[in-house]
């Protein structure tokens, strides 16, 4: 298959986003073309160390050096300053200098953490990303956001509370890596694809509806198209607003709700599942405001259902607790709730006048317990 290339045009350079099945084997060629440093720190998701990780290391050796390798456990508690410190120490031990390169191979947890380390080690070294989850391919690896989680004084895990923008030199997306991804994780990535279509592209929603079965069966040509189109949407939005001062906030559709759900439900729910429920909550707010038709609601909920994503909370969590978690989220500027709401399928906008009652109603729509 021919390599699909989406150019993410940043202020000062272009970051190529390369999509092709089997493209890990092109790593030496890509590194040579880009005159990448020989000294490489490979940060690899421990769950794929023996499979895709080992393959990537073999390819990196062909680039002409023995990479230093660190395996990382991909859970939110390991996306931490402690894990970052371990990576700094490994880089020091490997004598990585200012001219070295961090290559992350893993899902969003690994790429966010490795990106944070690349952004801060010796005030910043080069970074390349090889995402291994669907969510990583269409979302986490694009746009330069890096970060780690921090526990607040009440013990709530606040996501991405420390971080920085640090753009990779390139992102290499090999859909074949998805063959080993647990189906639940794959479905989580589909929630982000649905989000992208809702924000910017009704054609992507139609493509997913027509090809839902092939997508669920990991049909590689269909997946390559889905990923490329989803990547294109994210890239275009990032290009317009590299530092999330405006339009890029639209990518948070469903996420204000999702982060609150993750904070309260903790290990019972995955990020993409929380996003799916967050999309339903956001659609319910939008419908109440008369900006989202019942038929559009049905199109999206049908799609989420065909992708076996949840439309409601896994158990009736307390709505007031969920609302409090929204206020602790960093996106709730000055205690006002800012939400991204859909304006039909293919457009969305930010509102900052959502009141408590509206948010509580949205929690009710996804099955939260509302105490009178
Ligand atoms: N930087 C951004 O812009 C951005 C955007 C969205 C999400 N994120 C972050 O991404 C994280 C979630 O990332 P994720 O959904 O990719 O999941 P993840 O990194 O948690 O990985 C999910 C699971 O799949 C395993 N895994 C990964 N690839 C595999 C493969 N090919 N085969 C088998 N197992 C594999 C991992 O070990 C892990 O157990 C969150 O921390 C979120 O905050 C960041």
Short mmCIF file of C-alpha atoms and ligand atoms in Angstrom, two decimals:
data_model
loop_
_atom_site.label_atom_id
_atom_site.label_comp_id
_atom_site.label_asym_id
_atom_site.label_seq_id
_atom_site.Cartn_x
_atom_site.Cartn_y
_atom_site.Cartn_z
CA UNK A 1 0.00 0.00 0.00
CA UNK A 2 1.18 3.54 -0.80
CA UNK A 3 2.13 5.62 2.20
CA UNK A 4 -0.46 8.26 3.08
CA UNK A 5 1.13 11.49 4.23
CA UNK A 6 -0.61 14.34 6.03
CA UNK A 7 1.60 17.37 6.58
CA UNK A 8 0.96 19.11 9.87
CA UNK A 9 2.05 22.67 9.08
CA UNK A 10 3.43 24.17 12.27
CA UNK A 11 4.56 27.79 12.70
CA UNK A 12 8.21 26.99 12.13
CA UNK A 13 8.23 23.63 10.29
CA UNK A 14 6.26 20.71 8.94
CA UNK A 15 5.61 17.57 10.98
CA UNK A 16 4.83 14.69 8.59
CA UNK A 17 2.16 12.26 9.78
CA UNK A 18 2.83 9.04 7.86
CA UNK A 19 0.23 6.28 7.60
CA UNK A 20 0.94 2.89 6.04
CA UNK A 21 0.43 -0.75 6.99
CA UNK A 22 3.81 -2.32 7.75
CA UNK A 23 5.53 1.08 7.89
CA UNK A 24 7.64 0.25 10.98
CA UNK A 25 10.02 -1.44 8.55
CA UNK A 26 10.53 1.96 6.87
CA UNK A 27 11.91 3.44 10.11
CA UNK A 28 15.61 3.28 9.10
CA UNK A 29 14.84 4.95 5.76
CA UNK A 30 12.77 7.71 7.40
CA UNK A 31 15.42 8.35 10.07
CA UNK A 32 18.15 8.53 7.42
CA UNK A 33 16.12 10.90 5.24
CA UNK A 34 15.53 13.19 8.20
CA UNK A 35 19.18 12.98 9.32
CA UNK A 36 17.99 11.89 12.75
CA UNK A 37 20.54 11.69 15.57
CA UNK A 38 22.26 8.33 16.04
CA UNK A 39 21.77 8.43 19.80
CA UNK A 40 18.24 7.23 20.46
CA UNK A 41 16.24 6.59 23.62
CA UNK A 42 13.40 4.21 22.78
CA UNK A 43 10.53 4.42 25.26
CA UNK A 44 8.36 1.36 24.73
CA UNK A 45 5.05 0.27 26.19
CA UNK A 46 5.92 -2.84 28.28
CA UNK A 47 2.90 -4.69 26.85
CA UNK A 48 4.31 -4.59 23.32
CA UNK A 49 8.00 -4.89 24.20
CA UNK A 50 8.26 -8.45 22.84
CA UNK A 51 6.27 -7.77 19.67
CA UNK A 52 6.18 -4.35 17.98
CA UNK A 53 8.82 -3.02 20.40
CA UNK A 54 11.31 -5.74 19.42
CA UNK A 55 10.57 -5.14 15.73
CA UNK A 56 11.13 -1.39 16.15
CA UNK A 57 14.44 -2.00 17.97
CA UNK A 58 15.62 -4.25 15.12
CA UNK A 59 14.80 -1.48 12.65
CA UNK A 60 16.46 1.16 14.84
CA UNK A 61 19.66 -0.90 14.88
CA UNK A 62 19.71 -0.69 11.09
CA UNK A 63 19.85 3.09 11.53
CA UNK A 64 23.34 2.52 12.85
CA UNK A 65 23.26 2.69 16.60
CA UNK A 66 22.31 0.67 19.66
CA UNK A 67 19.30 2.48 21.11
CA UNK A 68 18.91 2.80 24.86
CA UNK A 69 15.60 1.15 25.74
CA UNK A 70 13.18 1.77 28.59
CA UNK A 71 9.92 -0.11 29.03
CA UNK A 72 6.99 1.73 30.60
CA UNK A 73 3.84 0.31 32.19
CA UNK A 74 0.93 1.98 30.48
CA UNK A 75 -1.41 2.95 33.28
CA UNK A 76 -2.47 6.45 34.32
CA UNK A 77 -0.65 6.12 37.68
CA UNK A 78 2.59 5.57 35.77
CA UNK A 79 2.03 8.67 33.65
CA UNK A 80 3.73 10.50 36.47
CA UNK A 81 6.66 12.65 37.49
CA UNK A 82 8.20 9.52 39.08
CA UNK A 83 8.10 7.71 35.74
CA UNK A 84 9.55 10.81 34.05
CA UNK A 85 12.42 10.83 36.59
CA UNK A 86 13.18 7.18 35.80
CA UNK A 87 13.39 8.06 32.11
CA UNK A 88 15.68 11.04 32.78
CA UNK A 89 17.93 8.72 34.78
CA UNK A 90 17.96 6.13 31.99
CA UNK A 91 18.88 8.85 29.49
CA UNK A 92 21.67 10.11 31.75
CA UNK A 93 22.98 6.58 32.13
CA UNK A 94 22.92 6.13 28.35
CA UNK A 95 24.79 9.44 28.06
CA UNK A 96 22.06 10.97 25.94
CA UNK A 97 23.07 14.51 25.10
CA UNK A 98 21.18 17.53 23.84
CA UNK A 99 21.45 16.06 20.33
CA UNK A 100 19.77 12.74 21.11
CA UNK A 101 16.27 11.68 20.12
CA UNK A 102 13.42 10.11 22.07
CA UNK A 103 11.30 7.65 20.11
CA UNK A 104 8.10 6.57 21.82
CA UNK A 105 6.35 3.37 20.79
CA UNK A 106 3.07 2.89 22.58
CA UNK A 107 -0.37 4.29 23.31
CA UNK A 108 -1.22 7.78 24.56
CA UNK A 109 0.15 7.12 28.03
CA UNK A 110 3.60 6.29 26.70
CA UNK A 111 3.66 9.01 24.01
CA UNK A 112 2.43 11.70 26.47
CA UNK A 113 5.03 10.67 29.07
CA UNK A 114 7.89 10.25 26.59
CA UNK A 115 6.92 13.55 24.95
CA UNK A 116 7.07 15.29 28.34
CA UNK A 117 10.51 13.82 28.95
CA UNK A 118 11.72 14.84 25.46
CA UNK A 119 10.38 18.36 26.07
CA UNK A 120 12.22 18.75 29.36
CA UNK A 121 15.38 16.60 29.25
CA UNK A 122 18.25 19.09 28.88
CA UNK A 123 15.58 21.69 27.99
CA UNK A 124 14.34 19.61 25.09
CA UNK A 125 15.53 16.92 22.66
CA UNK A 126 14.09 15.67 19.37
CA UNK A 127 11.02 13.45 19.53
CA UNK A 128 9.41 10.92 17.17
CA UNK A 129 6.21 9.00 17.86
CA UNK A 130 5.06 5.56 16.77
CA UNK A 131 1.56 5.26 18.25
CA UNK A 132 0.34 1.72 18.88
CA UNK A 133 -3.31 2.32 19.84
CA UNK A 134 -6.05 3.73 17.64
CA UNK A 135 -6.52 6.61 20.08
CA UNK A 136 -2.80 7.29 19.90
CA UNK A 137 -2.83 7.22 16.08
CA UNK A 138 -5.73 9.61 15.55
CA UNK A 139 -5.37 11.83 18.57
CA UNK A 140 -2.67 11.61 21.25
CA UNK A 141 0.32 11.58 18.88
CA UNK A 142 -0.82 14.60 16.89
CA UNK A 143 -0.48 18.19 17.99
CA UNK A 144 2.41 18.22 20.44
CA UNK A 145 0.59 18.02 23.75
CA UNK A 146 2.67 16.15 26.31
CA UNK A 147 2.04 15.66 29.99
CA UNK A 148 1.88 13.71 33.21
CA UNK A 149 -0.89 13.31 35.81
CA UNK A 150 -0.77 14.75 39.34
CA UNK A 151 -2.66 13.62 42.46
CA UNK A 152 -4.36 16.57 44.20
CA UNK A 153 -4.60 16.97 47.98
CA UNK A 154 -7.88 14.99 48.08
CA UNK A 155 -6.29 12.12 46.21
CA UNK A 156 -8.04 12.81 42.88
CA UNK A 157 -5.85 12.00 39.91
CA UNK A 158 -5.78 15.17 37.82
CA UNK A 159 -4.97 14.35 34.24
CA UNK A 160 -2.20 16.08 32.33
CA UNK A 161 -1.76 18.65 35.09
CA UNK A 162 1.94 19.13 34.30
CA UNK A 163 2.99 19.24 30.69
CA UNK A 164 4.13 21.23 27.74
CA UNK A 165 3.71 21.58 24.00
CA UNK A 166 6.51 19.74 22.22
CA UNK A 167 6.05 18.77 18.61
CA UNK A 168 7.50 15.51 17.26
CA UNK A 169 9.73 15.56 14.17
CA UNK A 170 7.45 12.93 12.62
CA UNK A 171 4.70 10.50 13.54
CA UNK A 172 4.81 7.03 11.99
CA UNK A 173 1.44 5.29 12.00
CA UNK A 174 1.35 1.59 11.21
CA UNK A 175 -2.25 0.30 11.41
CA UNK A 176 -0.90 -3.30 11.60
CA UNK A 177 0.01 -2.58 15.23
CA UNK A 178 -3.70 -2.57 15.98
CA UNK A 179 -3.89 -6.34 15.32
CA UNK A 180 -2.66 -7.03 18.88
CA UNK A 181 -4.58 -4.22 20.57
CA UNK A 182 -7.27 -5.49 22.98
CA UNK A 183 -10.69 -4.90 21.32
CA UNK A 184 -11.84 -2.70 24.21
CA UNK A 185 -8.89 -0.36 23.60
CA UNK A 186 -9.60 -0.34 19.86
CA UNK A 187 -13.19 0.67 20.50
CA UNK A 188 -11.94 3.52 22.70
CA UNK A 189 -10.04 4.94 19.73
CA UNK A 190 -13.20 4.81 17.65
CA UNK A 191 -14.82 7.24 20.12
CA UNK A 192 -12.18 9.83 19.14
CA UNK A 193 -12.82 9.18 15.42
CA UNK A 194 -16.54 9.79 16.02
CA UNK A 195 -15.62 12.98 17.89
CA UNK A 196 -13.51 14.19 14.95
CA UNK A 197 -16.36 13.58 12.51
CA UNK A 198 -18.82 15.37 14.81
CA UNK A 199 -16.57 18.43 15.05
CA UNK A 200 -15.53 18.80 11.46
CA UNK A 201 -16.62 16.25 8.90
CA UNK A 202 -20.06 14.73 8.28
CA UNK A 203 -18.42 12.65 5.47
CA UNK A 204 -16.25 10.87 8.05
CA UNK A 205 -19.38 9.99 10.06
CA UNK A 206 -20.97 8.60 6.87
CA UNK A 207 -17.79 6.63 6.08
CA UNK A 208 -17.86 5.09 9.55
CA UNK A 209 -21.55 4.26 9.29
CA UNK A 210 -21.09 2.57 5.89
CA UNK A 211 -17.95 0.69 6.95
CA UNK A 212 -18.68 -0.02 10.62
CA UNK A 213 -18.39 -3.81 10.20
CA UNK A 214 -15.12 -3.67 8.26
CA UNK A 215 -13.75 -1.28 10.85
CA UNK A 216 -14.66 -3.65 13.69
CA UNK A 217 -13.05 -6.53 11.73
CA UNK A 218 -9.81 -4.52 11.34
CA UNK A 219 -9.98 -4.42 7.56
CA UNK A 220 -6.62 -2.75 6.89
CA UNK A 221 -7.48 -0.63 3.81
CA UNK A 222 -10.65 0.68 5.52
CA UNK A 223 -8.75 1.33 8.74
CA UNK A 224 -6.00 3.16 6.84
CA UNK A 225 -8.62 5.48 5.31
CA UNK A 226 -10.36 6.00 8.66
CA UNK A 227 -7.07 6.82 10.38
CA UNK A 228 -5.81 9.09 7.59
CA UNK A 229 -9.05 11.10 7.45
CA UNK A 230 -9.23 11.37 11.22
CA UNK A 231 -5.57 12.44 11.38
CA UNK A 232 -6.27 15.04 8.66
CA UNK A 233 -9.06 16.60 10.76
CA UNK A 234 -6.94 16.80 13.89
CA UNK A 235 -3.98 18.20 11.91
CA UNK A 236 -6.08 20.94 10.29
CA UNK A 237 -7.48 22.03 13.66
CA UNK A 238 -4.03 22.02 15.30
CA UNK A 239 -2.61 24.06 12.39
CA UNK A 240 -5.18 26.78 13.02
CA UNK A 241 -4.39 26.92 16.72
CA UNK A 242 -1.13 25.28 17.76
CA UNK A 243 -1.33 26.39 21.40
CA UNK A 244 -5.05 25.79 22.05
CA UNK A 245 -6.04 29.45 22.36
CA UNK A 246 -9.15 29.08 20.21
CA UNK A 247 -10.42 26.54 17.68
CA UNK A 248 -8.35 23.67 19.06
CA UNK A 249 -10.56 23.68 22.15
CA UNK A 250 -13.23 22.07 19.94
CA UNK A 251 -11.25 18.84 20.21
CA UNK A 252 -12.45 18.76 23.82
CA UNK A 253 -15.97 17.86 22.66
CA UNK A 254 -17.21 15.36 25.26
CA UNK A 255 -13.95 15.64 27.20
CA UNK A 256 -15.01 17.95 30.03
CA UNK A 257 -17.61 15.34 30.96
CA UNK A 258 -15.18 12.50 30.23
CA UNK A 259 -12.43 13.80 32.51
CA UNK A 260 -14.93 14.16 35.37
CA UNK A 261 -16.18 10.60 34.77
CA UNK A 262 -12.62 9.27 34.77
CA UNK A 263 -11.80 11.16 37.97
CA UNK A 264 -14.83 9.72 39.78
CA UNK A 265 -15.13 6.24 38.21
CA UNK A 266 -11.33 5.75 38.24
CA UNK A 267 -10.36 2.24 37.10
CA UNK A 268 -13.93 1.21 36.13
CA UNK A 269 -13.75 3.11 32.88
CA UNK A 270 -11.37 3.73 30.00
CA UNK A 271 -10.71 7.15 28.52
CA UNK A 272 -12.42 6.41 25.18
CA UNK A 273 -15.47 4.97 26.95
CA UNK A 274 -15.68 8.11 29.08
CA UNK A 275 -15.40 10.16 25.86
CA UNK A 276 -18.30 8.22 24.29
CA UNK A 277 -20.47 8.94 27.35
CA UNK A 278 -19.21 12.55 27.32
CA UNK A 279 -20.33 12.90 23.68
CA UNK A 280 -23.81 11.71 24.67
CA UNK A 281 -23.88 14.21 27.57
CA UNK A 282 -22.76 17.03 25.24
CA UNK A 283 -25.38 16.05 22.62
CA UNK A 284 -28.03 16.11 25.32
CA UNK A 285 -27.05 19.69 26.36
CA UNK A 286 -26.98 20.74 22.70
CA UNK A 287 -30.40 19.19 22.05
CA UNK A 288 -31.89 21.09 25.02
CA UNK A 289 -30.49 24.30 23.55
CA UNK A 290 -32.10 23.45 20.20
CA UNK A 291 -28.81 23.08 18.32
CA UNK A 292 -28.80 19.32 17.75
CA UNK A 293 -31.67 17.47 16.06
CA UNK A 294 -33.11 14.19 17.30
CA UNK A 295 -32.14 12.49 13.99
CA UNK A 296 -28.51 13.61 14.43
CA UNK A 297 -28.54 12.31 18.00
CA UNK A 298 -29.75 8.97 16.66
CA UNK A 299 -27.06 8.83 13.92
CA UNK A 300 -24.32 9.29 16.50
CA UNK A 301 -25.74 7.02 19.19
CA UNK A 302 -26.30 4.28 16.54
CA UNK A 303 -22.69 4.58 15.47
CA UNK A 304 -21.42 4.47 19.06
CA UNK A 305 -23.57 1.39 19.66
CA UNK A 306 -22.27 -0.37 16.53
CA UNK A 307 -18.77 0.35 17.82
CA UNK A 308 -19.87 -1.24 21.13
CA UNK A 309 -19.19 1.94 23.06
CA UNK A 310 -21.20 2.86 26.17
CA UNK A 311 -23.91 5.54 26.00
CA UNK A 312 -24.41 5.61 29.77
CA UNK A 313 -22.28 5.42 32.90
CA UNK A 314 -21.37 1.86 33.93
CA UNK A 315 -23.06 2.50 37.29
CA UNK A 316 -25.20 5.36 38.65
CA UNK A 317 -22.46 7.67 39.92
CA UNK A 318 -23.45 10.67 42.00
CA UNK A 319 -24.19 13.64 39.72
CA UNK A 320 -23.03 16.28 42.25
CA UNK A 321 -19.71 14.48 42.68
CA UNK A 322 -19.28 14.41 38.90
CA UNK A 323 -20.10 18.15 38.73
CA UNK A 324 -17.53 18.89 41.44
CA UNK A 325 -14.95 16.96 39.41
CA UNK A 326 -15.72 19.20 36.42
CA UNK A 327 -14.87 22.24 38.55
CA UNK A 328 -11.51 20.74 39.61
CA UNK A 329 -10.65 20.14 35.96
CA UNK A 330 -8.27 22.75 34.64
CA UNK A 331 -10.59 23.59 31.76
CA UNK A 332 -13.20 24.98 34.15
CA UNK A 333 -11.77 28.50 34.10
CA UNK A 334 -12.69 30.58 37.18
CA UNK A 335 -15.38 28.15 38.33
CA UNK A 336 -17.42 28.80 35.16
CA UNK A 337 -18.10 25.67 33.18
CA UNK A 338 -16.82 25.88 29.64
CA UNK A 339 -18.25 23.24 27.38
CA UNK A 340 -17.86 22.31 23.77
CA UNK A 341 -21.24 21.55 22.25
CA UNK A 342 -22.05 20.19 18.80
CA UNK A 343 -23.91 22.40 16.30
CA UNK A 344 -25.35 19.56 14.28
CA UNK A 345 -22.98 16.95 12.80
CA UNK A 346 -19.76 18.48 11.45
CA UNK A 347 -19.56 21.65 13.56
CA UNK A 348 -19.15 22.56 17.22
CA UNK A 349 -18.57 25.63 19.37
CA UNK A 350 -17.46 26.57 22.87
CA UNK A 351 -19.99 27.93 25.34
CA UNK A 352 -19.10 29.29 28.77
CA UNK A 353 -22.50 29.90 30.32
CA UNK A 354 -23.48 26.35 31.34
CA UNK A 355 -25.12 26.50 34.76
CA UNK A 356 -25.32 23.81 37.45
CA UNK A 357 -28.83 22.73 36.49
CA UNK A 358 -27.88 22.20 32.85
CA UNK A 359 -24.86 20.13 33.79
CA UNK A 360 -26.92 18.07 36.25
CA UNK A 361 -29.49 17.38 33.51
CA UNK A 362 -26.70 16.19 31.23
CA UNK A 363 -25.43 13.85 33.95
CA UNK A 364 -28.99 12.55 34.31
CA UNK A 365 -29.10 11.85 30.56
CA UNK A 366 -26.16 9.45 30.89
CA UNK A 367 -27.53 7.65 33.95
CA UNK A 368 -26.03 9.52 36.91
CA UNK A 369 -27.88 9.53 40.26
CA UNK A 370 -29.41 12.93 40.99
CA UNK A 371 -30.25 13.48 44.66
CA UNK A 372 -33.24 15.80 45.11
N1 LIG B 1 -1.51 14.31 23.98
C1 LIG B 1 -2.75 14.36 23.56
O1 LIG B 1 -3.12 15.23 22.77
C2 LIG B 1 -3.72 13.30 24.04
C3 LIG B 1 -4.97 13.19 23.40
C4 LIG B 1 -5.82 12.18 23.82
C5 LIG B 1 -5.46 11.34 24.86
N2 LIG B 1 -4.25 11.48 25.46
C6 LIG B 1 -3.85 10.61 26.56
O2 LIG B 1 -3.72 9.29 26.06
C7 LIG B 1 -3.88 8.37 27.15
C8 LIG B 1 -4.69 7.19 26.69
O3 LIG B 1 -3.98 6.57 25.65
P1 LIG B 1 -4.45 5.25 24.89
O4 LIG B 1 -5.90 5.21 24.82
O5 LIG B 1 -3.65 5.20 23.65
O6 LIG B 1 -4.12 4.07 25.83
P2 LIG B 1 -2.89 3.52 26.68
O7 LIG B 1 -1.63 4.18 26.35
O8 LIG B 1 -3.38 3.55 28.08
O9 LIG B 1 -2.84 2.01 26.19
C9 LIG B 1 -3.94 1.17 26.42
C10 LIG B 1 -3.53 -0.26 26.70
O10 LIG B 1 -3.19 -0.90 25.47
C11 LIG B 1 -1.90 -1.47 25.57
N3 LIG B 1 -1.36 -1.41 24.21
C12 LIG B 1 -0.95 -0.32 23.54
N4 LIG B 1 -0.70 -0.62 22.26
C13 LIG B 1 -0.91 -1.94 22.12
C14 LIG B 1 -0.84 -2.85 21.02
N5 LIG B 1 -0.54 -2.45 19.79
N6 LIG B 1 -1.09 -4.16 21.26
C15 LIG B 1 -1.45 -4.58 22.50
N7 LIG B 1 -1.58 -3.78 23.55
C16 LIG B 1 -1.31 -2.47 23.37
C17 LIG B 1 -1.20 -0.66 26.60
O11 LIG B 1 -0.15 -1.35 27.20
C18 LIG B 1 -2.33 -0.39 27.60
O12 LIG B 1 -2.52 -1.52 28.41
C19 LIG B 1 -4.50 9.15 28.28
O13 LIG B 1 -3.54 9.34 29.27
C20 LIG B 1 -4.88 10.49 27.65
O14 LIG B 1 -4.79 11.56 28.57
C21 LIG B 1 -3.39 12.45 25.06
#
